Short mmCIF file of C-alpha atoms in Angstrom, two decimals:
data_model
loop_
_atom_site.label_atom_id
_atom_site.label_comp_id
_atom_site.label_asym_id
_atom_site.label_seq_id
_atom_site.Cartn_x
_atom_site.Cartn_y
_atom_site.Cartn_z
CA UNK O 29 -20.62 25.08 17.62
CA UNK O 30 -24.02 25.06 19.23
CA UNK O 31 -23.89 28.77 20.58
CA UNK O 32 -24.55 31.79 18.49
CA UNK O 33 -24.24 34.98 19.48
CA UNK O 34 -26.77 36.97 21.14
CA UNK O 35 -28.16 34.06 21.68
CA UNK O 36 -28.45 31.44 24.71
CA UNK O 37 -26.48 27.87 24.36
CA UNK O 38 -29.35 25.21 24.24
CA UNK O 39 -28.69 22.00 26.36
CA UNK O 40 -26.37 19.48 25.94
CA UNK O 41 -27.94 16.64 23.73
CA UNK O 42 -29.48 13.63 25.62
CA UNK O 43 -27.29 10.81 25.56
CA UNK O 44 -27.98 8.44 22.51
CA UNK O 45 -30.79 10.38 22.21
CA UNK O 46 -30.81 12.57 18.37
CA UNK O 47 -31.42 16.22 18.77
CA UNK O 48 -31.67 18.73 15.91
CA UNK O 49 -29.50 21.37 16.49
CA UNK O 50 -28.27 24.11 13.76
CA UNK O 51 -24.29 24.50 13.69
CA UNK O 52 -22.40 27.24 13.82
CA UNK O 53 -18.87 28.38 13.17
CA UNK O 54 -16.54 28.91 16.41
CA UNK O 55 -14.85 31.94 14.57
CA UNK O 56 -17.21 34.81 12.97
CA UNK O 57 -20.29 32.77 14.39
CA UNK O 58 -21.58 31.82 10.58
CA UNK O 59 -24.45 29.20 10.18
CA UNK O 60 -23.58 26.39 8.78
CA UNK O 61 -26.17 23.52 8.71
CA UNK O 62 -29.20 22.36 10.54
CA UNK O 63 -28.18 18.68 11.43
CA UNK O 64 -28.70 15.79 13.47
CA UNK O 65 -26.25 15.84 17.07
CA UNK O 66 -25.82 12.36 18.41
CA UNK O 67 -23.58 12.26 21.51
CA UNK O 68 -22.47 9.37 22.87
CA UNK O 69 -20.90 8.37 26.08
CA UNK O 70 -17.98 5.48 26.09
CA UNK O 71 -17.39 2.54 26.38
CA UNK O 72 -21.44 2.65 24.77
CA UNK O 73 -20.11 3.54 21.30
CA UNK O 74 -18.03 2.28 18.39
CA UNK O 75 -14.61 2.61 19.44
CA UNK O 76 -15.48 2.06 23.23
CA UNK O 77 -14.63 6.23 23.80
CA UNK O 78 -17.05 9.34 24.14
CA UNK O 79 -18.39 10.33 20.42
CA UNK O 80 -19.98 13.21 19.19
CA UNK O 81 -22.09 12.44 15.37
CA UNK O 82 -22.67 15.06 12.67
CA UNK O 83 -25.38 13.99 10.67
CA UNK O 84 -25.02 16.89 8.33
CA UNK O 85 -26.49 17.64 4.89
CA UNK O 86 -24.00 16.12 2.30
CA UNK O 87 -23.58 18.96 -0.07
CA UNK O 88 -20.29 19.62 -0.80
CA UNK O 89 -20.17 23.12 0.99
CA UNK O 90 -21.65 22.13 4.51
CA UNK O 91 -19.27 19.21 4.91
CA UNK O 92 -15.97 21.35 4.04
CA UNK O 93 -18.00 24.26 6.18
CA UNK O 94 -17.95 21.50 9.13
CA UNK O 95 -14.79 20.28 8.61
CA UNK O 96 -13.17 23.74 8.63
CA UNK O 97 -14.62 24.76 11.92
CA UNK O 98 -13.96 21.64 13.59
CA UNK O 99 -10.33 21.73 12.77
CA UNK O 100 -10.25 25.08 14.07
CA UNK O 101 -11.17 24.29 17.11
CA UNK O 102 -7.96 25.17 19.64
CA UNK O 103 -7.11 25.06 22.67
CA UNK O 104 -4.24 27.87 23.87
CA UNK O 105 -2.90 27.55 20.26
CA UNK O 106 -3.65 23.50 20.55
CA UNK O 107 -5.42 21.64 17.72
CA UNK O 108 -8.21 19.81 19.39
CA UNK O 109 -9.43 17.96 15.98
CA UNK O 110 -7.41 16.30 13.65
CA UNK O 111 -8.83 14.47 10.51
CA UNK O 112 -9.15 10.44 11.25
CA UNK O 113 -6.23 8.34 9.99
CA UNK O 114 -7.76 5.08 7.41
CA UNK O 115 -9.15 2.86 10.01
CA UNK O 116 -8.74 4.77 12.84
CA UNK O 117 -12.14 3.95 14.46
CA UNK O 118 -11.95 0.52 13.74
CA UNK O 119 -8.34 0.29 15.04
CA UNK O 120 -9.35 2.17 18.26
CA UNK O 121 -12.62 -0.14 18.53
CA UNK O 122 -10.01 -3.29 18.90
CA UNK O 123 -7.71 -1.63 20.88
CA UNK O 124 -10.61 -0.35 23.65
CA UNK O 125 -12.57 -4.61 23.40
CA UNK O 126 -15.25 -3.69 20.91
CA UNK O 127 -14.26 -5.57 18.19
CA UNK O 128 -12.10 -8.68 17.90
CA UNK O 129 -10.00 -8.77 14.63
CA UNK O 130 -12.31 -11.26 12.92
CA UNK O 131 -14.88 -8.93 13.99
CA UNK O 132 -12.78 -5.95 12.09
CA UNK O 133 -12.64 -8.05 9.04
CA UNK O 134 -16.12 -8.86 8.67
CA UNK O 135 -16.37 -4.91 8.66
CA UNK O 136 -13.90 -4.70 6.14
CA UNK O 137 -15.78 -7.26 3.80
CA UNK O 138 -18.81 -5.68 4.58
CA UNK O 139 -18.14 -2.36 3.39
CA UNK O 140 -16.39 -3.73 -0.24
CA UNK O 141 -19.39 -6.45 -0.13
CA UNK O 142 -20.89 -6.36 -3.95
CA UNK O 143 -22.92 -9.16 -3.88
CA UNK O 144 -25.96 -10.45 -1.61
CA UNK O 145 -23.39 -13.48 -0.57
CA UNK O 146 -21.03 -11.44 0.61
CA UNK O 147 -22.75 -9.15 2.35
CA UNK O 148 -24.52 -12.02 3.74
CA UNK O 149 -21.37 -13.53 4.92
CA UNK O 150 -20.09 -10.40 6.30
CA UNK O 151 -22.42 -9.63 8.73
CA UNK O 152 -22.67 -12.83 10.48
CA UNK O 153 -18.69 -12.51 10.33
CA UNK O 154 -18.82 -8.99 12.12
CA UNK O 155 -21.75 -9.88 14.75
CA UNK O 156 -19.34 -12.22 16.21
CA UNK O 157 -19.43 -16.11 14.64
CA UNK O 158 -16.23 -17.16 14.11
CA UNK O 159 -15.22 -15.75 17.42
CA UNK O 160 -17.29 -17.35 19.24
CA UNK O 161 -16.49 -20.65 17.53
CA UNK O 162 -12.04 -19.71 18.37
CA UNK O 163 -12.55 -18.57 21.20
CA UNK O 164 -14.93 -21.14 22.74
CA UNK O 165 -12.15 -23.98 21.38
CA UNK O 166 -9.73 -21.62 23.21
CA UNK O 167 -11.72 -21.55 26.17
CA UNK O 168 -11.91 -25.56 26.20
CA UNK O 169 -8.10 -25.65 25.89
CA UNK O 170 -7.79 -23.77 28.74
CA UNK O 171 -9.26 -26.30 31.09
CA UNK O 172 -7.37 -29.01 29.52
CA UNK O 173 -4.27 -27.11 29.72
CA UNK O 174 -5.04 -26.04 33.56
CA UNK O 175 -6.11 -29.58 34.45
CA UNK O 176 -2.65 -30.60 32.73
CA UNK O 177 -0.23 -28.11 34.58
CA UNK O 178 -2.37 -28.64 37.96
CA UNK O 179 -1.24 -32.31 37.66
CA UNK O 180 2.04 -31.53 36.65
CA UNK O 181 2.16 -28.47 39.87
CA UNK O 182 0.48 -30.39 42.44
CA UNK O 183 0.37 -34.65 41.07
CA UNK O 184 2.64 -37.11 43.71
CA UNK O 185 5.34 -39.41 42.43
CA UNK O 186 3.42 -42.09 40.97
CA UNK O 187 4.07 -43.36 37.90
CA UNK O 188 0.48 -43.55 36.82
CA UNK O 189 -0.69 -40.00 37.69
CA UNK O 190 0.36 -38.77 34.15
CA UNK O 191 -0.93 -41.46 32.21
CA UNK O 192 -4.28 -41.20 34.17
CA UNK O 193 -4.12 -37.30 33.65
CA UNK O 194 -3.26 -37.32 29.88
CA UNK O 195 -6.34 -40.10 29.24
CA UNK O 196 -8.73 -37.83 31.13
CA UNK O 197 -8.49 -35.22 28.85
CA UNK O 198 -7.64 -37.11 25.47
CA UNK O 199 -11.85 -37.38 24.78
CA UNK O 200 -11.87 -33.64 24.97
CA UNK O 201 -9.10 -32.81 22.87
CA UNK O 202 -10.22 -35.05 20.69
CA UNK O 203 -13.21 -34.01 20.16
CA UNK O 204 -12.13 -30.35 19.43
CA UNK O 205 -9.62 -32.23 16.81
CA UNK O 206 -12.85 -33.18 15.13
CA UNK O 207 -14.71 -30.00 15.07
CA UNK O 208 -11.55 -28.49 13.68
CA UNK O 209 -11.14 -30.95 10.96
CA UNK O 210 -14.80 -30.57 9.69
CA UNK O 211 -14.19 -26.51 10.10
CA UNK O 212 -11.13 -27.17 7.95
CA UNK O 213 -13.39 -29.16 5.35
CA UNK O 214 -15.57 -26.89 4.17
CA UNK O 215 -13.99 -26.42 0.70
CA UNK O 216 -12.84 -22.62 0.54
CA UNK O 217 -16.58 -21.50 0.51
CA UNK O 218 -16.04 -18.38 2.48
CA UNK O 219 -13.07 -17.52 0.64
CA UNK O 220 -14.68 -18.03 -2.75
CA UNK O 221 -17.53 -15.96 -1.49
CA UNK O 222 -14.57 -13.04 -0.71
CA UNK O 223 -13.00 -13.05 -3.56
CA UNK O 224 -15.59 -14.71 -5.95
CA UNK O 225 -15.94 -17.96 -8.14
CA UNK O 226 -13.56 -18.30 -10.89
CA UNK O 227 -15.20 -18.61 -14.45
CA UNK O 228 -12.95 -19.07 -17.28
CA UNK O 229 -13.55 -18.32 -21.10
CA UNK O 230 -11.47 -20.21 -22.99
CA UNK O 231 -11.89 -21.40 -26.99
CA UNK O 232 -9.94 -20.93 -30.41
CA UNK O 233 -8.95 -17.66 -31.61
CA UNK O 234 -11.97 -15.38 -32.91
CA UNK O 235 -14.72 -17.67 -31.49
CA UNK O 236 -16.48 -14.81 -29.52
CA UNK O 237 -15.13 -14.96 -25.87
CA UNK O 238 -14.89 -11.75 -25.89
CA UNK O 239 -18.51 -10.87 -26.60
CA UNK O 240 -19.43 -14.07 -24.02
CA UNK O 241 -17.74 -11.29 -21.69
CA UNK O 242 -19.05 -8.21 -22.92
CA UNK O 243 -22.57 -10.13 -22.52
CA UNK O 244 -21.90 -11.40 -19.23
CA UNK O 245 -21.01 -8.52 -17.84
CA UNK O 246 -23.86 -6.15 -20.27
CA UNK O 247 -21.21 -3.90 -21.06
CA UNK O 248 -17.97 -3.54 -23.43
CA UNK O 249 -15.09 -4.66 -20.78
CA UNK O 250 -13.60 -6.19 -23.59
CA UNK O 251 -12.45 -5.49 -26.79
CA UNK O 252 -14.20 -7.24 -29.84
CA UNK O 253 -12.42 -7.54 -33.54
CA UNK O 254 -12.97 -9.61 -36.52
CA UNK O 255 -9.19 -10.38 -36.28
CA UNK O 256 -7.73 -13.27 -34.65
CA UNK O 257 -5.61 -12.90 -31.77
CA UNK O 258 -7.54 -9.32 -30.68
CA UNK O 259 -6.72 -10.60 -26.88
CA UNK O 260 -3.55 -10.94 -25.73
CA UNK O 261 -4.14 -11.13 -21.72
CA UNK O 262 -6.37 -12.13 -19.62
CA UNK O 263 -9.29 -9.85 -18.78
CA UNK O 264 -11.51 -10.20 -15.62
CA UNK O 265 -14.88 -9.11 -14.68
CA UNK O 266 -16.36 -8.98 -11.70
CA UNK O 267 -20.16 -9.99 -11.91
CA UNK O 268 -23.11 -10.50 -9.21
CA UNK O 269 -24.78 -13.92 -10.84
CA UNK O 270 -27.89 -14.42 -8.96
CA UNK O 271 -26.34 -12.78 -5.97
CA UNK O 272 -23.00 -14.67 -6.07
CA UNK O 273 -19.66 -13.06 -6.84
CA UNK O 274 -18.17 -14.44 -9.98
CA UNK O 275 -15.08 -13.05 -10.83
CA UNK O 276 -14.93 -13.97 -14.71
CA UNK O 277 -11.92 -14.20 -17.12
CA UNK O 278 -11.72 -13.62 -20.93
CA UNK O 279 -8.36 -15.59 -22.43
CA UNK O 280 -6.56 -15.36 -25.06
CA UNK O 281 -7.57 -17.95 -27.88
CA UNK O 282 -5.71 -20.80 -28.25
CA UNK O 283 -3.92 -22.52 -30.94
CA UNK O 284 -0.90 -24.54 -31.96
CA UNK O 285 -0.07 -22.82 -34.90
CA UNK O 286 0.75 -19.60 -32.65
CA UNK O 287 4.53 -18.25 -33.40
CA UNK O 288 3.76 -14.94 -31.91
CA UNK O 289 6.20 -14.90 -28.56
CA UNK O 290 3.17 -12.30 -27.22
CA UNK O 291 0.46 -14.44 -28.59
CA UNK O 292 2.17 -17.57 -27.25
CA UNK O 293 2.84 -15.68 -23.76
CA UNK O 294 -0.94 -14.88 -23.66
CA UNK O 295 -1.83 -18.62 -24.87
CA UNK O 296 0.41 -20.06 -21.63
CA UNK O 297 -2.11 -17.55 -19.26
CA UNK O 298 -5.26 -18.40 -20.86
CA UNK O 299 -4.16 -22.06 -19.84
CA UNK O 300 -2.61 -21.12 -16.36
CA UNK O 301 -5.96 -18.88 -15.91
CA UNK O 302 -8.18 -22.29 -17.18
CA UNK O 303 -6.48 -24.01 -14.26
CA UNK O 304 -7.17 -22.14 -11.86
CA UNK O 305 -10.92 -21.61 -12.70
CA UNK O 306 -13.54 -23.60 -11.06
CA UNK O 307 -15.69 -23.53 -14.06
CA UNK O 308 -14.72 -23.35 -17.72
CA UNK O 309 -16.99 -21.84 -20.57
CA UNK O 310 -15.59 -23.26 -23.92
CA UNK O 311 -16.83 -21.20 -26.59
CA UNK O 312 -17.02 -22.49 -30.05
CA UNK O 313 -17.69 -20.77 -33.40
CA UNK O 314 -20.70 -22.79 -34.98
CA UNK O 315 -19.13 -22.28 -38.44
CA UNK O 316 -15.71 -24.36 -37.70
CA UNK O 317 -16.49 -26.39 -35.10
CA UNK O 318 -17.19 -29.01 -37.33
CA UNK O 319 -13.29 -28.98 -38.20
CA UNK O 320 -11.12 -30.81 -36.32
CA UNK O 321 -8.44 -28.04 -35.71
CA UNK O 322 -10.49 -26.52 -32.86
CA UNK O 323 -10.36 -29.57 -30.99
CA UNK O 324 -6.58 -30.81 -31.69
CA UNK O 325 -5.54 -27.20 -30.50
CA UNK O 326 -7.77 -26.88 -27.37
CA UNK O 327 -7.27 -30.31 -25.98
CA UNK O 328 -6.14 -30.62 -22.48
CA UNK O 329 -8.47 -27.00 -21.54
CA UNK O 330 -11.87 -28.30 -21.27
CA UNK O 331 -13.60 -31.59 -20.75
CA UNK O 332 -13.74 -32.91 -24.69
CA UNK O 333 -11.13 -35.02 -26.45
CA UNK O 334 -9.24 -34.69 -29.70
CA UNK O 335 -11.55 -37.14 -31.59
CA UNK O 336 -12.20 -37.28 -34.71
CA UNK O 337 -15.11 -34.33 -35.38
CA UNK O 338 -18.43 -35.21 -35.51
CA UNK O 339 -20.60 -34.45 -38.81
CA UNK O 340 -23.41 -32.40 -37.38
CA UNK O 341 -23.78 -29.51 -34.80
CA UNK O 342 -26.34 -31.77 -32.52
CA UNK O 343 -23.86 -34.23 -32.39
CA UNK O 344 -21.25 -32.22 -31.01
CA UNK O 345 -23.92 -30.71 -28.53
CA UNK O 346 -24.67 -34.28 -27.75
CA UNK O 347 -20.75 -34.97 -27.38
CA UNK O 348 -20.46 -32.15 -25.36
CA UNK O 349 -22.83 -33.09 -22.98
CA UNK O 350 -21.76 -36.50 -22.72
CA UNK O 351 -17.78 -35.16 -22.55
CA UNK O 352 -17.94 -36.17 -19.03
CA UNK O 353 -17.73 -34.81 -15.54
CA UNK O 354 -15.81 -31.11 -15.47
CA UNK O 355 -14.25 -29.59 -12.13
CA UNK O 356 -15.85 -30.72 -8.72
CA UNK O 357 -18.00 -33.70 -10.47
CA UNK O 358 -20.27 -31.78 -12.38
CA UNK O 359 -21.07 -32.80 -15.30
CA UNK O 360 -20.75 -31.22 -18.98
CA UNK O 361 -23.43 -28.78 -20.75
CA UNK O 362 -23.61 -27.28 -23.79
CA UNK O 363 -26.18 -24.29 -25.27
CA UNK O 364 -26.49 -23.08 -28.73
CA UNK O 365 -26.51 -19.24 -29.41
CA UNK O 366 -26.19 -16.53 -31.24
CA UNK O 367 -24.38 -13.20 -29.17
CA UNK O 368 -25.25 -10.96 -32.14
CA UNK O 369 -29.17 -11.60 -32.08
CA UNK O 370 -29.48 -12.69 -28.16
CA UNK O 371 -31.02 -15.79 -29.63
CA UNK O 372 -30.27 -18.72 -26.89
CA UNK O 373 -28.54 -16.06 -24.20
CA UNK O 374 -31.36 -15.94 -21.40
CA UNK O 375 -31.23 -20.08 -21.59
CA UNK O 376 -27.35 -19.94 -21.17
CA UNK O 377 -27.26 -17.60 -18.39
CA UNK O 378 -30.09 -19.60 -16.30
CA UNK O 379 -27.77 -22.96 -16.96
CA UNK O 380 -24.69 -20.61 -16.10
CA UNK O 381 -26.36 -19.72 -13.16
CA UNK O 382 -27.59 -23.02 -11.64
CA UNK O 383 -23.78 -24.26 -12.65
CA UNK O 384 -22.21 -21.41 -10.40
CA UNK O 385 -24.80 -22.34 -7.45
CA UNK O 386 -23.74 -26.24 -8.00
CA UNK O 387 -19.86 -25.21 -7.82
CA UNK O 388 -21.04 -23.28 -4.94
CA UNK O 389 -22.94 -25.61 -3.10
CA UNK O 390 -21.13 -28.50 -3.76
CA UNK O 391 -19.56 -29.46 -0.12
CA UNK O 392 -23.05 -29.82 1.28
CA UNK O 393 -26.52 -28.28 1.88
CA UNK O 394 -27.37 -24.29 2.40
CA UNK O 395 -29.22 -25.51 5.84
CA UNK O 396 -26.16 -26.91 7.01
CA UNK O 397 -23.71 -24.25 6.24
CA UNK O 398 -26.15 -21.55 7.61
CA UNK O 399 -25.42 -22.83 11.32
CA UNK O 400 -21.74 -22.92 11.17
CA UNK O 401 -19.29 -20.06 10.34
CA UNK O 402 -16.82 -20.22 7.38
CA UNK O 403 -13.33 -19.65 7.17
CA UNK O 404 -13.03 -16.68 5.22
CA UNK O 405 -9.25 -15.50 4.95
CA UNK O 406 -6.08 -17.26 4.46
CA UNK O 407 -4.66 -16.54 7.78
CA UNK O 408 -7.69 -17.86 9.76
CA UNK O 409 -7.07 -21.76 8.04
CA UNK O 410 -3.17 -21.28 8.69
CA UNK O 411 -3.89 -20.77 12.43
CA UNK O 412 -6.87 -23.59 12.92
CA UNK O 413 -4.12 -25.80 10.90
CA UNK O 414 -1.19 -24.89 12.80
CA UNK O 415 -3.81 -25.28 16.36
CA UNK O 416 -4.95 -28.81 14.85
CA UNK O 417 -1.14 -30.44 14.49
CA UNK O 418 -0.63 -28.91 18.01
CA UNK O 419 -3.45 -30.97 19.07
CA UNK O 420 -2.33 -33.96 17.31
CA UNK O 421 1.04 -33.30 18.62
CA UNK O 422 -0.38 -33.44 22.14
CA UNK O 423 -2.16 -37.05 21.68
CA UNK O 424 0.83 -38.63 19.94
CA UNK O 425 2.84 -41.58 21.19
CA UNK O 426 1.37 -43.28 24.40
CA UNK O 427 3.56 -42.85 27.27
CA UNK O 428 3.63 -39.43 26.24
CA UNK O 429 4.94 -37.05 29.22
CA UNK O 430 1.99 -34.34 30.10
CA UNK O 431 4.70 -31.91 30.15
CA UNK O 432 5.28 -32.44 26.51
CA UNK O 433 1.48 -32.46 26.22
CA UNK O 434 1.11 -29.01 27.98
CA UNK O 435 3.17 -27.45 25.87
CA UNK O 436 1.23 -28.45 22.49
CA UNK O 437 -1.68 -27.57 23.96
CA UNK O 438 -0.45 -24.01 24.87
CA UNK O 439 0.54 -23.75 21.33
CA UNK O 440 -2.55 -24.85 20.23
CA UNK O 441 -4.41 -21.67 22.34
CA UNK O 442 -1.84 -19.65 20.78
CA UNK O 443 -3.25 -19.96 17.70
CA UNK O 444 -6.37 -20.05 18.01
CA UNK O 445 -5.77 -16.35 20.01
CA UNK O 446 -3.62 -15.26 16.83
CA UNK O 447 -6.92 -15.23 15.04
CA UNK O 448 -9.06 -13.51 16.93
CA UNK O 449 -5.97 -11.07 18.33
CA UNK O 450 -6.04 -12.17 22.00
CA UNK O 451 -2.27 -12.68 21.27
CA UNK O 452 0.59 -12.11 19.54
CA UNK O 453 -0.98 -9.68 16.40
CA UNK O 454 1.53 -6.69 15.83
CA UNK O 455 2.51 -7.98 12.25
CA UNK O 456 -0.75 -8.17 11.26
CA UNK O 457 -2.59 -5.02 12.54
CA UNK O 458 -0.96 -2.19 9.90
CA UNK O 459 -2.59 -4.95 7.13
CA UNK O 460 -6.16 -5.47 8.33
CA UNK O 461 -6.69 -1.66 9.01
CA UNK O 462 -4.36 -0.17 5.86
CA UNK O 463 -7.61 -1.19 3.41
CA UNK O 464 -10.35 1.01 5.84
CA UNK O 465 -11.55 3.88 4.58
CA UNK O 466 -11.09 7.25 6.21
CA UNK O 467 -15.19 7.00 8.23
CA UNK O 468 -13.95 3.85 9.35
#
């Protein structure tokens, strides 16, 4: 494509070096672009194999120009160039040693990152964190596995040679029993920063969740109605609050007097969805909260009781605040404002956001966390969990033969290699690279 005729082919491009070169079409010899050639050599390159880069102008005529001459490229009647398969790259970076699979996934959360979080998160994911951490525990299992089977292989007939083996490496295995634990501990931070902390808005019919939504979010994602019972399902939002995800859900309002089998139905998920949340906004018209009815019908939802209502709006501001401790110890607040004038909003989103970075922060400090990686998928705790009761398994009753103990401990490397996909990852391969896009 570099060769036009009449005219001399220049030079090859450098390696890794970026040359501007103007393309041309194989067939008719038709200029196509002026772009950017990068060409580089394997196993120096994304998927480990020789790559050529287009950097081409992105109007919608040059890259179908490209496209069309490169997949006319043949060889005696041969296609050359096919279009990449979703993934592709990625799945032929794994399969060549570039990338390990948690590696891959901190790709895949990178590119579908929406928040400062997560893109934090990803990165240090796809440089290579949490493999290091599996596979240096799989590395240490190794030696206590080989210095296990070399007793077992080569040990005499004493009866003492396998208790003295199995005691020599107990302090080791234990100690990778702890670092597993506290990995284990951490909360679900890293999968809360995937898939983003759960608000819910919950209150009596007509109180104005719905425009707590539509202000959250500073757009109309949900409907608003001066009739009761407007929503029927739950809604959710996905917001960046101070640069952490927050996936938020408007709910249906709740009531007792409900008789509606669709109202009720959307009454049971405003609850279920309430339950699930790890922080609840209850929002309260001004004009009846003084009633008792709001609070007989809501009880069991927030952190308030059913008592009898007080006889002034500071005082259920003050009761509101003093309601207790919510989800996660923190404790109760409560603002004041109006979502037709804006009056009180900026307060209640600065309390809203220093109540998502408490949630957030609440299983230690930000200097802590930033040294150590965090689980961030469902599979990776499964595996560590499964690894951690092989380990237990291996330092159970005393007299315990190291044959027995080999064999836990090989189970525990298993799984640890599951993760990373040193082992034993067919199943999950069509999953992790299904959800690429077609560049990746």
């Amino acid at each position: 494509m570099d060769s036009h005729s009449g005219h001399s082919s220049p030079p090859f491009p450098a390696p890794r070096m970026a040359s501007l070169r103007k393309l041309y079409c194989p067939v008719g010899q038709e200029a196509l672009d002026q772009a950017i050639v990068l060409w580089l050599p394997g196993p120096r390159s994304f998927t480990g194999e020789d790559t050529v880069e287009l950097h081409c102008h992105g109007s919608r005529a040059v890259v179908q120009g490209v496209t069309e001459a490169l997949l006319a490229l043949d060889k005696g009647g041969e296609a050359r160039v096919r279009l990449a398969e979703p993934g592709e790259f990625t799945e032929r970076a794994f399969a060549n040693g570039r990338m390990d699979l948690t590696e891959v996934e901190g790709l895949a959360d990178l590119i579908a990152a929406d928040t400062a979080a997560q893109r934090k998160q990803a990165l240090k994911q796809m440089g290579g964190a949490l493999r290091q951490t599996y596979e240096g525990w799989r590395e240490e299992l190794k030696v206590c596995l080989a210095h296990t089977e070399a007793v077992i292989d080569f040990g005499d007939d004493e009866l003492d040679v396998d208790e003295a083996a199995y005691d020599a490496i107990r302090p080791r295995v234990r100690r990778l029993s702890e670092e597993m634990r506290r990995h284990l501990a951490d909360g679900g931070r890293g999968e809360v920063i995937r898939a983003g902390i759960r608000v819910a808005i919950v209150g009596p019919p007509n109180a104005g969740k719905s425009t707590m939504l539509n202000t959250l979010a500073r757009r109309p994602a949900a409907i608003v109605s001066p009739a009761a019972g407007t929503t029927r399902d739950v809604v959710e939002v996905q917001l960046d609050v101070g640069g952490l995800p927050v996936l938020v859900s408007d709910t249906a309002g709740i009531r007792e007097a409900a008789r509606d089998p669709v109202e009720q139905e959307g009454i049971r998920r405003a609850r279920e969805a309430a339950g699930r949340a790890q922080l609840t906004v209850l929002v309260l018209d001004a004009a009846e909260v003084l009633g008792q009815e709001a609070f007989a019908s809501l009880a069991g939802v927030g952190p308030f009781s059913k008592d009898a209502p007080p006889e002034d709006l500071e005082t259920v501001l003050r009761a509101l605040r003093r309601a207790g401790a919510g989800k996660g110890g923190t404790s109760t607040a409560a603002y004041l404002v109006s979502l037709s004038t804006g009056e009180g909003v900026e307060e209640m989103l600065a309390g809203l956001q220093a109540r998502l970075e408490e949630v957030f922060d609440k299983d230690g400090t930000d200097d802590e966390r930033a040294e150590a990686p965090v689980i961030t998928r469902a599979r990776h705790r499964v595996h560590v969990e499964r690894c951690l009761e092989a380990l237990t398994a291996s330092m159970g009753e005393q007299g315990l033969g190291l044959d027995v103990a080999a064999e836990e401990l090989r189970i525990a490397s298993t799984e640890l290699g599951r993760i990373t996909g040193a082992v034993d990852v067919e199943e999950v391969l069509d999953v992790i690279f299904r959800d690429f896009c077609i560049g990746k």
